[in-house]
Short mmCIF file of C-alpha atoms in Angstrom, two decimals:
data_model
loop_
_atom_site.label_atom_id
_atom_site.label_comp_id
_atom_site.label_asym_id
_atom_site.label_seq_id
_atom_site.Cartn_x
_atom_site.Cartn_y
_atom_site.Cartn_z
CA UNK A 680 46.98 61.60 0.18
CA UNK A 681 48.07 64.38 -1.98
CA UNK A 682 50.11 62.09 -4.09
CA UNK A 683 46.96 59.67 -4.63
CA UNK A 684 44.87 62.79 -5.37
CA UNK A 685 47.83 63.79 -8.08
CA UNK A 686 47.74 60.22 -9.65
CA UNK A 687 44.05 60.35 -9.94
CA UNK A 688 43.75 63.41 -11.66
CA UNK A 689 46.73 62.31 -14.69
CA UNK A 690 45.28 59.31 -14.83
CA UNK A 691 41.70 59.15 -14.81
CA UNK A 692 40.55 61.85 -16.82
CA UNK A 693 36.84 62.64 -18.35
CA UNK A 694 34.01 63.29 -16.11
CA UNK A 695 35.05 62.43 -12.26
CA UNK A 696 31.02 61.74 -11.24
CA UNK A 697 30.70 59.60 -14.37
CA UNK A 698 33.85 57.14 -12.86
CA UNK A 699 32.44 57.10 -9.61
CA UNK A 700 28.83 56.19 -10.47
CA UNK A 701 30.63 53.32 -12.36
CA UNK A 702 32.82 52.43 -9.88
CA UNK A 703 29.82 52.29 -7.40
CA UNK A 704 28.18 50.07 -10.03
CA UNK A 705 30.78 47.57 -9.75
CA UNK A 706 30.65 47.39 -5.92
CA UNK A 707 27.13 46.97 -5.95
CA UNK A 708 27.52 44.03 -8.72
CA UNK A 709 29.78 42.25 -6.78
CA UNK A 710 27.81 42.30 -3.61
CA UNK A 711 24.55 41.10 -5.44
CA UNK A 712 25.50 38.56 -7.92
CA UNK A 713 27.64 36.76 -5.05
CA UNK A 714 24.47 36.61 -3.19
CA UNK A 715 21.85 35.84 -5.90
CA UNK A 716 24.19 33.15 -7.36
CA UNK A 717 24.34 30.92 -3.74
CA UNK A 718 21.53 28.85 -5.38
CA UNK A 719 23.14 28.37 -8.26
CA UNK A 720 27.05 27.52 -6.32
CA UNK A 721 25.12 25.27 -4.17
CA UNK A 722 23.66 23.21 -6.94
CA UNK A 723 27.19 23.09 -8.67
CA UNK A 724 28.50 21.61 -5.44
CA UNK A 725 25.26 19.08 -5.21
CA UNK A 726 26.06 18.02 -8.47
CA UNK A 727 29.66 17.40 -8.63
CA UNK A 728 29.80 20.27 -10.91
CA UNK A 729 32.74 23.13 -10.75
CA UNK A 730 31.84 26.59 -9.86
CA UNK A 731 31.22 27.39 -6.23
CA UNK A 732 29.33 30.69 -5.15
CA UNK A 733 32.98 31.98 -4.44
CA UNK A 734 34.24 30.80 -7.83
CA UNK A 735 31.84 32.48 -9.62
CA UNK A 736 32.33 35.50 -7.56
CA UNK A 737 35.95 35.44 -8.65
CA UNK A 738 34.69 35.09 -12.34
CA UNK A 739 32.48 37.78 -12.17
CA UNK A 740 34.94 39.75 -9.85
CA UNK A 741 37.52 39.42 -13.00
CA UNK A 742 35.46 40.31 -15.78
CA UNK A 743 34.38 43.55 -13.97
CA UNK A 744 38.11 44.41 -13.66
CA UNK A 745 38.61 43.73 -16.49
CA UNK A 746 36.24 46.02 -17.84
CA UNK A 747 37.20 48.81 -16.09
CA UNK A 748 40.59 48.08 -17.30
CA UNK A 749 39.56 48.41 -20.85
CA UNK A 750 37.03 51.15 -19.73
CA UNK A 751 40.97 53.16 -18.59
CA UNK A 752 42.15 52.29 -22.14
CA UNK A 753 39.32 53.00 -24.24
CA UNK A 754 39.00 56.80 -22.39
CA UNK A 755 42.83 57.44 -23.39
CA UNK A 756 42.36 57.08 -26.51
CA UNK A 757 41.19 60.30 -28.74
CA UNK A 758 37.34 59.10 -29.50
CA UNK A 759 38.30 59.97 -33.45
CA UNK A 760 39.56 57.04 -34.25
CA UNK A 761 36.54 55.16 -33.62
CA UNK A 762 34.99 57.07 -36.31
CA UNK A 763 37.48 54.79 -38.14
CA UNK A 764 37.12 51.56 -36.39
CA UNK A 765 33.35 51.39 -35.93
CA UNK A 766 33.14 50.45 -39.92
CA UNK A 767 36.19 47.58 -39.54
CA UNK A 768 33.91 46.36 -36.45
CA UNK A 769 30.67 46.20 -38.47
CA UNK A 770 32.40 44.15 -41.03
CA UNK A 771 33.90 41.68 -38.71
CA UNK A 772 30.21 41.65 -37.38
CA UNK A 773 28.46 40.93 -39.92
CA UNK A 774 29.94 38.00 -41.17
CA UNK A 775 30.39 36.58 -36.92
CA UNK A 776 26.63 36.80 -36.70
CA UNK A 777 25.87 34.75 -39.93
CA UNK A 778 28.20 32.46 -38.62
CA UNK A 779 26.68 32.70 -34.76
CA UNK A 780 23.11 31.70 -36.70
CA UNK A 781 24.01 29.22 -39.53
CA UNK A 782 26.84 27.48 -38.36
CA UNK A 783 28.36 27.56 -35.12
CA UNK A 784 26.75 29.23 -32.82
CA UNK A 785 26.68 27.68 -28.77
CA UNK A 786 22.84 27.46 -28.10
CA UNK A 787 21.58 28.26 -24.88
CA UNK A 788 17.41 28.49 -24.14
CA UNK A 789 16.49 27.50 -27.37
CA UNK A 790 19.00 30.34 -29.33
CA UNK A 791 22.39 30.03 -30.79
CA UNK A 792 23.55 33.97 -30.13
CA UNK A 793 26.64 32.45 -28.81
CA UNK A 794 30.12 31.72 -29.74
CA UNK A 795 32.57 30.01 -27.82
CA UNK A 796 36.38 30.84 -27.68
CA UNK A 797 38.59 28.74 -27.80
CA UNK A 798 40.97 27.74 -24.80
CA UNK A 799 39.91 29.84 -22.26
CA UNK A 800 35.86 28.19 -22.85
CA UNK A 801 34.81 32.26 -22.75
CA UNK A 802 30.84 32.76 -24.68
CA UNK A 803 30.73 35.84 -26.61
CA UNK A 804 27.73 37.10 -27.94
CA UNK A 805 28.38 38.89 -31.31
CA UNK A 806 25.89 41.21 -31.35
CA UNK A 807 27.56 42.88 -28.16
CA UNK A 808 30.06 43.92 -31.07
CA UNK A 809 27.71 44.88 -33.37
CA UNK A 810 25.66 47.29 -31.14
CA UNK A 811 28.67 49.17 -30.14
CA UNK A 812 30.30 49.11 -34.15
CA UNK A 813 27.38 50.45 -35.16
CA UNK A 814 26.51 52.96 -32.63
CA UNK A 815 29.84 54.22 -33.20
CA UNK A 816 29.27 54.27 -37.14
CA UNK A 817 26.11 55.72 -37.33
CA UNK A 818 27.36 58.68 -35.42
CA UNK A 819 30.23 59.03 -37.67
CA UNK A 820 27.87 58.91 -41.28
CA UNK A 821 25.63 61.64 -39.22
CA UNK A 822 28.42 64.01 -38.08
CA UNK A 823 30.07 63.74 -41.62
CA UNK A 824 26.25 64.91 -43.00
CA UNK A 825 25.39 67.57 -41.43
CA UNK A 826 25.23 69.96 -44.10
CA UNK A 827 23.22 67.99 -46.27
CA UNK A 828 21.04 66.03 -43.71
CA UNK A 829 17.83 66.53 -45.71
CA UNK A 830 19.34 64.37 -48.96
CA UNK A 831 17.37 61.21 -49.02
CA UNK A 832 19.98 59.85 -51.05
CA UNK A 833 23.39 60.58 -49.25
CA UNK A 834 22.25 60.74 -46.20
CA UNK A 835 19.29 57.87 -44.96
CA UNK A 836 19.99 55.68 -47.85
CA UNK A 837 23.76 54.49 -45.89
CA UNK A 838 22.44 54.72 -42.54
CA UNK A 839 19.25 52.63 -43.46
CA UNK A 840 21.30 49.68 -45.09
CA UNK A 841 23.41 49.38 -41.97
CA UNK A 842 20.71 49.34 -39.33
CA UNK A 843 18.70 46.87 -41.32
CA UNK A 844 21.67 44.60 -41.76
CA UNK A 845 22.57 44.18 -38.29
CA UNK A 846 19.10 45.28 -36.54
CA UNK A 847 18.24 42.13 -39.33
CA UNK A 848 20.94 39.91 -38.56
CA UNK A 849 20.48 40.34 -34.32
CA UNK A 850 16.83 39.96 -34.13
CA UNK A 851 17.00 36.56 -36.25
CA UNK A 852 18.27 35.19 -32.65
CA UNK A 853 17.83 38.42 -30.17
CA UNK A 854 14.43 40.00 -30.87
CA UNK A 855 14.42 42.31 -28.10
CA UNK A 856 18.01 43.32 -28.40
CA UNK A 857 17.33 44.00 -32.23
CA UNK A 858 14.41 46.40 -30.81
CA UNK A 859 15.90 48.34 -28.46
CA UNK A 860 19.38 48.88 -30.97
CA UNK A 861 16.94 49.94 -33.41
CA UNK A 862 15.25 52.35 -31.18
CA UNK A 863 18.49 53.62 -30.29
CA UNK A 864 19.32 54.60 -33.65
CA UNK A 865 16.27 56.55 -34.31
CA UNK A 866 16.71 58.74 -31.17
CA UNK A 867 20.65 59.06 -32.33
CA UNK A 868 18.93 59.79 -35.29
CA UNK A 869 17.02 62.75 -34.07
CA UNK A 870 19.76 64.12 -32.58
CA UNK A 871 21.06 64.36 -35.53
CA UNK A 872 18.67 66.56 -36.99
CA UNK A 873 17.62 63.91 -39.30
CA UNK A 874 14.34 64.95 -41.18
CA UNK A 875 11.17 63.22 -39.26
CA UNK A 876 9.81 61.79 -42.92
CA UNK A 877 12.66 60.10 -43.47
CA UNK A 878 12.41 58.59 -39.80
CA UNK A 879 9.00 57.52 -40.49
CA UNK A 880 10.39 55.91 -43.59
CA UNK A 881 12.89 54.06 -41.33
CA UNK A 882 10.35 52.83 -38.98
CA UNK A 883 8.29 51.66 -42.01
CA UNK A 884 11.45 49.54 -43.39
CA UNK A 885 12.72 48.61 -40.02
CA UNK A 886 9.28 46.96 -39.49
CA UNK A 887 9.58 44.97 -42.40
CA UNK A 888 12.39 43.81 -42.01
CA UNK A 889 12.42 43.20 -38.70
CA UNK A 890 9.12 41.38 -38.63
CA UNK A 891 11.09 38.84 -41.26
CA UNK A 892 13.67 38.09 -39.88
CA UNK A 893 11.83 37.67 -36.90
CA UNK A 894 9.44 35.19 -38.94
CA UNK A 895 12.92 33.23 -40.28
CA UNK A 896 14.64 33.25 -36.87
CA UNK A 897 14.48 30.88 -33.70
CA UNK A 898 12.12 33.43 -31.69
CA UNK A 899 9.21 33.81 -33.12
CA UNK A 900 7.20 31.76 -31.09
CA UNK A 901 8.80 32.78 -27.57
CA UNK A 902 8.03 36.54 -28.38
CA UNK A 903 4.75 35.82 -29.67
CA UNK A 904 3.75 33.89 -26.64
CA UNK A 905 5.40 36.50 -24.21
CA UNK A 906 3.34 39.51 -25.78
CA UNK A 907 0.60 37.28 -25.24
CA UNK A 908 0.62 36.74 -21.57
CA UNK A 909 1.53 40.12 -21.35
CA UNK A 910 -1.32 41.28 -22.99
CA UNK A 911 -3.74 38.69 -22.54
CA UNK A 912 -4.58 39.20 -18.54
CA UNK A 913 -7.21 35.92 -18.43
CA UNK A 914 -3.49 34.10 -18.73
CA UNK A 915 -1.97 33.57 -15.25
CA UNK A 916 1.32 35.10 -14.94
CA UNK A 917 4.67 33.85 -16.15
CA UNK A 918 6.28 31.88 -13.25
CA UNK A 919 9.56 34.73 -13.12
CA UNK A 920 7.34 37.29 -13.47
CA UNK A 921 5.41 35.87 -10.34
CA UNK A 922 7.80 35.68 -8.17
CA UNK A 923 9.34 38.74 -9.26
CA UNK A 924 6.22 40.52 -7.32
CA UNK A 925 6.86 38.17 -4.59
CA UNK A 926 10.53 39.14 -4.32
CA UNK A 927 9.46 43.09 -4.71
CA UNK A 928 5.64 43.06 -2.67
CA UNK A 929 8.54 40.71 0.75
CA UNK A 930 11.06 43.74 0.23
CA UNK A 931 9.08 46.27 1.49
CA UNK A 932 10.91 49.62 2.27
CA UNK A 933 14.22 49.00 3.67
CA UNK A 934 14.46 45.49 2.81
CA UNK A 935 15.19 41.82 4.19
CA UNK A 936 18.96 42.49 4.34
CA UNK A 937 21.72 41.87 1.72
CA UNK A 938 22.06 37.86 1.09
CA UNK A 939 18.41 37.02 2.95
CA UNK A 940 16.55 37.14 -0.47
CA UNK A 941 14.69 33.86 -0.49
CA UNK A 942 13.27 34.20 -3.72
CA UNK A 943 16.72 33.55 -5.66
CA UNK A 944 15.92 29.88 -4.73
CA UNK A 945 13.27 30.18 -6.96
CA UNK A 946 13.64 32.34 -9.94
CA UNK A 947 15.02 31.60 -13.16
CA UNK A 948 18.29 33.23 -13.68
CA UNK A 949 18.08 35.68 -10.69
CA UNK A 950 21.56 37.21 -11.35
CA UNK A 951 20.51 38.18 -14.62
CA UNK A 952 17.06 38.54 -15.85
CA UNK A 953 15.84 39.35 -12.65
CA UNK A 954 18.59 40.79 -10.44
CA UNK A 955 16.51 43.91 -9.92
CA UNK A 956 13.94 41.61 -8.05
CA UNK A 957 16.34 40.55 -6.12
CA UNK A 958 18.33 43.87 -5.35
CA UNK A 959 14.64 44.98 -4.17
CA UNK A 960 13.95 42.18 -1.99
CA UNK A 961 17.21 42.09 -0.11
CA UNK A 962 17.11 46.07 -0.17
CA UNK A 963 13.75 47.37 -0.58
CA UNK A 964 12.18 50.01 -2.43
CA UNK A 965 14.68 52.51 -1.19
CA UNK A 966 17.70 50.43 -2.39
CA UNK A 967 15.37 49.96 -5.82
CA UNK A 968 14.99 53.51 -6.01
CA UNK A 969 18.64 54.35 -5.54
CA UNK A 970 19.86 51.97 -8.54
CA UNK A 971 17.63 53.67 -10.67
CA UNK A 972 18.58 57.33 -9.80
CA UNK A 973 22.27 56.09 -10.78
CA UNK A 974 21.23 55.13 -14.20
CA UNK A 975 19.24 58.33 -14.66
CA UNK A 976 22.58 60.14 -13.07
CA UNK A 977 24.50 58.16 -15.36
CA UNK A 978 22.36 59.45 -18.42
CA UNK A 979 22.52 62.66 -17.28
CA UNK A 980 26.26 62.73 -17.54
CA UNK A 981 25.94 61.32 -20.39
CA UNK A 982 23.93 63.85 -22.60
CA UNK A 983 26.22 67.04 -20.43
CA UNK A 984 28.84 65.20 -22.44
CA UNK A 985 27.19 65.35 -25.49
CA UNK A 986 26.17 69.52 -24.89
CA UNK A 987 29.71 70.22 -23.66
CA UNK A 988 31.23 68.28 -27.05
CA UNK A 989 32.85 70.50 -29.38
CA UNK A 990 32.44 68.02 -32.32
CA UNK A 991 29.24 66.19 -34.04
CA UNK A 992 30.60 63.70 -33.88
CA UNK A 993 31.63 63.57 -30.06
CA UNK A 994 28.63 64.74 -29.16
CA UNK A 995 26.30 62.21 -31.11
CA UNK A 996 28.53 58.72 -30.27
CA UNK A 997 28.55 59.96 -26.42
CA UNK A 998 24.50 60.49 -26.89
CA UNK A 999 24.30 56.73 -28.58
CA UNK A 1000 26.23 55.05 -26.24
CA UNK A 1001 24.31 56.09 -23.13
CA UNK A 1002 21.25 55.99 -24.48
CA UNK A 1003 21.83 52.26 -25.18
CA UNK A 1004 22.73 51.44 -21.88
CA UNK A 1005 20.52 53.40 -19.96
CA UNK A 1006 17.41 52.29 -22.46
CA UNK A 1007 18.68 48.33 -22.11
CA UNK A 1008 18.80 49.22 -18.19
CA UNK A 1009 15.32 50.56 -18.08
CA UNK A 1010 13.76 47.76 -20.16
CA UNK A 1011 14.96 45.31 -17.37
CA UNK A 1012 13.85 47.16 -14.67
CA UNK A 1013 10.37 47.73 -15.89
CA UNK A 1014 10.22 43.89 -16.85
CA UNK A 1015 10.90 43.12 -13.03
CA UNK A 1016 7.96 45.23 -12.04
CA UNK A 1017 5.64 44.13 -14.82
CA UNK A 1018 5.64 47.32 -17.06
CA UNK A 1019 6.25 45.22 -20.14
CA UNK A 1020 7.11 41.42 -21.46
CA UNK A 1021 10.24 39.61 -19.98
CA UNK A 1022 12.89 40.38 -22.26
CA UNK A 1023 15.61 38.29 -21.17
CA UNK A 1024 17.79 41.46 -21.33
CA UNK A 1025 20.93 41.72 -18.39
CA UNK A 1026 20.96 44.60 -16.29
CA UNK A 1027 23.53 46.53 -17.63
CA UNK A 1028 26.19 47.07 -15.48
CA UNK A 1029 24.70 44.97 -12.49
CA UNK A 1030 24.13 41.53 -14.02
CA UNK A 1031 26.11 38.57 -14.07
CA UNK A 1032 27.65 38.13 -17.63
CA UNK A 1033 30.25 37.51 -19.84
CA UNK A 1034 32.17 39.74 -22.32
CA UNK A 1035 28.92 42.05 -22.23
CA UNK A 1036 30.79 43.48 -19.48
CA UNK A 1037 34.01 43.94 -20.98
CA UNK A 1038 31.85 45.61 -23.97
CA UNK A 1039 30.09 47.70 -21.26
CA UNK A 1040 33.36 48.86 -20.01
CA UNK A 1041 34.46 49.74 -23.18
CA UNK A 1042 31.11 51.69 -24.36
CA UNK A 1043 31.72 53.69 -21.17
CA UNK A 1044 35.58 54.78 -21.65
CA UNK A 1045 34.19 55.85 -24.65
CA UNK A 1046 31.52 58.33 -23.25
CA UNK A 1047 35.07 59.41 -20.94
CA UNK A 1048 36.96 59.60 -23.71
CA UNK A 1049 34.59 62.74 -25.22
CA UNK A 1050 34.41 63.83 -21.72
CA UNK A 1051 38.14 64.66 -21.43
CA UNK A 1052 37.32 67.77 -24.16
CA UNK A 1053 39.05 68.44 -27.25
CA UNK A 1054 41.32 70.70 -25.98
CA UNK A 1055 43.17 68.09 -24.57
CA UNK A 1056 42.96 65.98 -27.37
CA UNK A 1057 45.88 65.87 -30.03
CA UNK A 1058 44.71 67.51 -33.55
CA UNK A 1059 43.56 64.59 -36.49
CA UNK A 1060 44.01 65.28 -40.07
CA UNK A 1061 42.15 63.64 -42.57
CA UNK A 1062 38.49 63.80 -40.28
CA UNK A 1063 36.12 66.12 -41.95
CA UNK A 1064 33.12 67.69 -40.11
CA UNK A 1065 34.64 66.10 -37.10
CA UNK A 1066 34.66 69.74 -35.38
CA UNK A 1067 31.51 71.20 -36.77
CA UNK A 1068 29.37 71.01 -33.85
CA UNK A 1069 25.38 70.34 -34.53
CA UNK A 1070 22.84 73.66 -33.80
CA UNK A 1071 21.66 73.31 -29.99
CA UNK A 1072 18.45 74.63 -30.73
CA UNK A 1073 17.45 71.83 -33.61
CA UNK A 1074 19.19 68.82 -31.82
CA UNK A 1075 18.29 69.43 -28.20
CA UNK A 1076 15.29 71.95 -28.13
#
């Protein structure tokens, strides 16, 4: 026992409750997709189609090993030299998602935000890339700025071209994954100590541009008509968002019992979209209510990261990285229970999916990675205003 403890504590290092609460996230994956995806195995079978519930189990099983595997590698590595990577990442996304849009993108429900990779048939959504690249860079422009935060010039002028590239270039396909990255970046932004005039400039810009690209992309019309029956309450509601009540009103407390949810027969894409329902149905409010105490948990870990960081720039790419996931996670969840327009947005962390959770897993060694402290971190030449932490009072009062 001793020797497992001993292993444990060279190996995994960062914040111990942040790796469980992960860890606990994965277990809890596992058990719901493989029973929200027995619809879905079932009409594989019918079909003469490959990809039994236990295959995709095994899949999905993988993918989250392998994203705590990358998670590992990504938290041993001293968070500086994203600083550096983050820009090489935004310019191999930029020129993926141009090519996701106008050329070769694998469409799926009416939107090509897809690529496919060759041999091993893998989708990859390139704005998973992008989110994280510029997260990562945004932080890094901030914490180099923080003596002259208040120059229109140096300061917004860099930051604002980046957002509204990819912000631009993700919403032509993604609207609400364009919203919420944008929304990200002004509260990273505000951390940052970031002058609220020039913030209100951003929104202005970002509202522009947004609303254009929104106007030349392939969603226009689904957004528009989900705000509407959102909005409009003389429409009846969506058919997910119907039996998304049903699922939640049949849980009741405790629950039906984990695989008795009967209304994964019936929704669309209810290890996804609407896994929440689900985890709710087959483990009432209480199991509801326990998911989303580990994402506020989660966030709370999070942001002690960011006040325990010795660097700006520590402290502000831990801050942007959990805000993104636990924003993403609270979208879905308030989608389920009708608190705003289906999305279409994955449960972080929970939800069936692709390389979004190798990204995830990444995102999070990250957070780790600052966790571990700088005084176990090797020195870095060449990083200025990497160690000039930002005044408490003005970014966290």
């Amino acid at each position: 026992m001793e020797t497992i403890k001993n292993w444990l504590r060279q190996n995994l290092k960062g914040d111990p409750v942040l790796w469980g609460i992960v860890i606990l996230f994965s277990m809890i994956s596992m058990a719901v997709v493989y029973s929200a995806t027995g619809t879905l195995g079932y009409k594989n079978e019918l079909h003469g189609r490959s990809g039994t519930t236990e295959m995709i189990l095994l899949k999905h099983s993988s993918l989250i090993f392998m994203g705590l595997a990358l998670m590992w590698l990504a938290h041993r590595i001293d968070y500086r030299y994203y600083s550096r990577l983050s820009l090489y990442a935004l310019l191999l996304s930029v020129p993926l998602l141009l090519f996701t849009f106008f050329v070769g993108g694998t469409t799926l429900n009416d939107a090509s935000r897809w690529l496919t990779i060759p041999v091993i048939n893998q989708t990859f959504q390139p704005s998973d890339l992008a989110k994280l690249a510029l997260i990562a860079h945004l932080a890094s422009m901030l914490s180099r700025r923080q003596n002259n935060v208040d120059d229109f010039r140096t300061t917004l002028m860099p930051v604002m071209i980046w957002i509204m590239i990819i912000c631009g270039l993700i919403a032509l396909t993604n609207a609400s994954t364009a919203a919420l990255l944008f929304a990200t970046c002004l509260l990273l932004m505000f951390i940052g100590r970031v002058p609220m005039k020039q913030m209100l400039v951003m929104v202005v810009i970002g509202v522009v541009v947004g609303g254009v690209a929104l106007a030349s992309g392939q969603r226009w019309k689904t957004v528009q008509s989900r705000i509407e029956s959102f909005t409009d309450k003389s429409k009846p509601v969506p058919f997910q968002l119907e039996h998304s009540y049903i699922a939640i009103a049949t849980g009741g407390i405790t629950g039906k019992g984990p695989g008795k949810s009967t209304e994964r027969n019936i929704l669309p894409h209810p290890y996804s979209d609407f896994i929440y329902a689900v985890i709710i149905e087959e483990y009432g409010l209480a199991g509801g209510a326990f998911v989303l105490f580990l994402y506020l948990a989660f966030l709370y870990r999070g942001l002690k990261t960011v006040m325990n960081s010795y660097g700006a720039f520590g402290g502000l790419l831990s801050a942007g990285v959990s805000f993104s996931l636990v924003l993403q996670a609270m979208v879905n969840m308030g989608v389920a229970v009708g608190l705003g327009p289906i999305t279409g947005l994955p449960l972080p962390l929970l939800s069936m999916g692709g390389t979004s959770l190798i990204f995830t897993g990444i995102s999070i060694g990250i957070i780790l990675s600052v966790s571990r402290g700088e005084h176990e971190i090797r020195p870095m030449t060449g990083e200025p205003d990497d160690t000039a932490r930002i005044p408490k009072k003005s970014a966290y009062a």
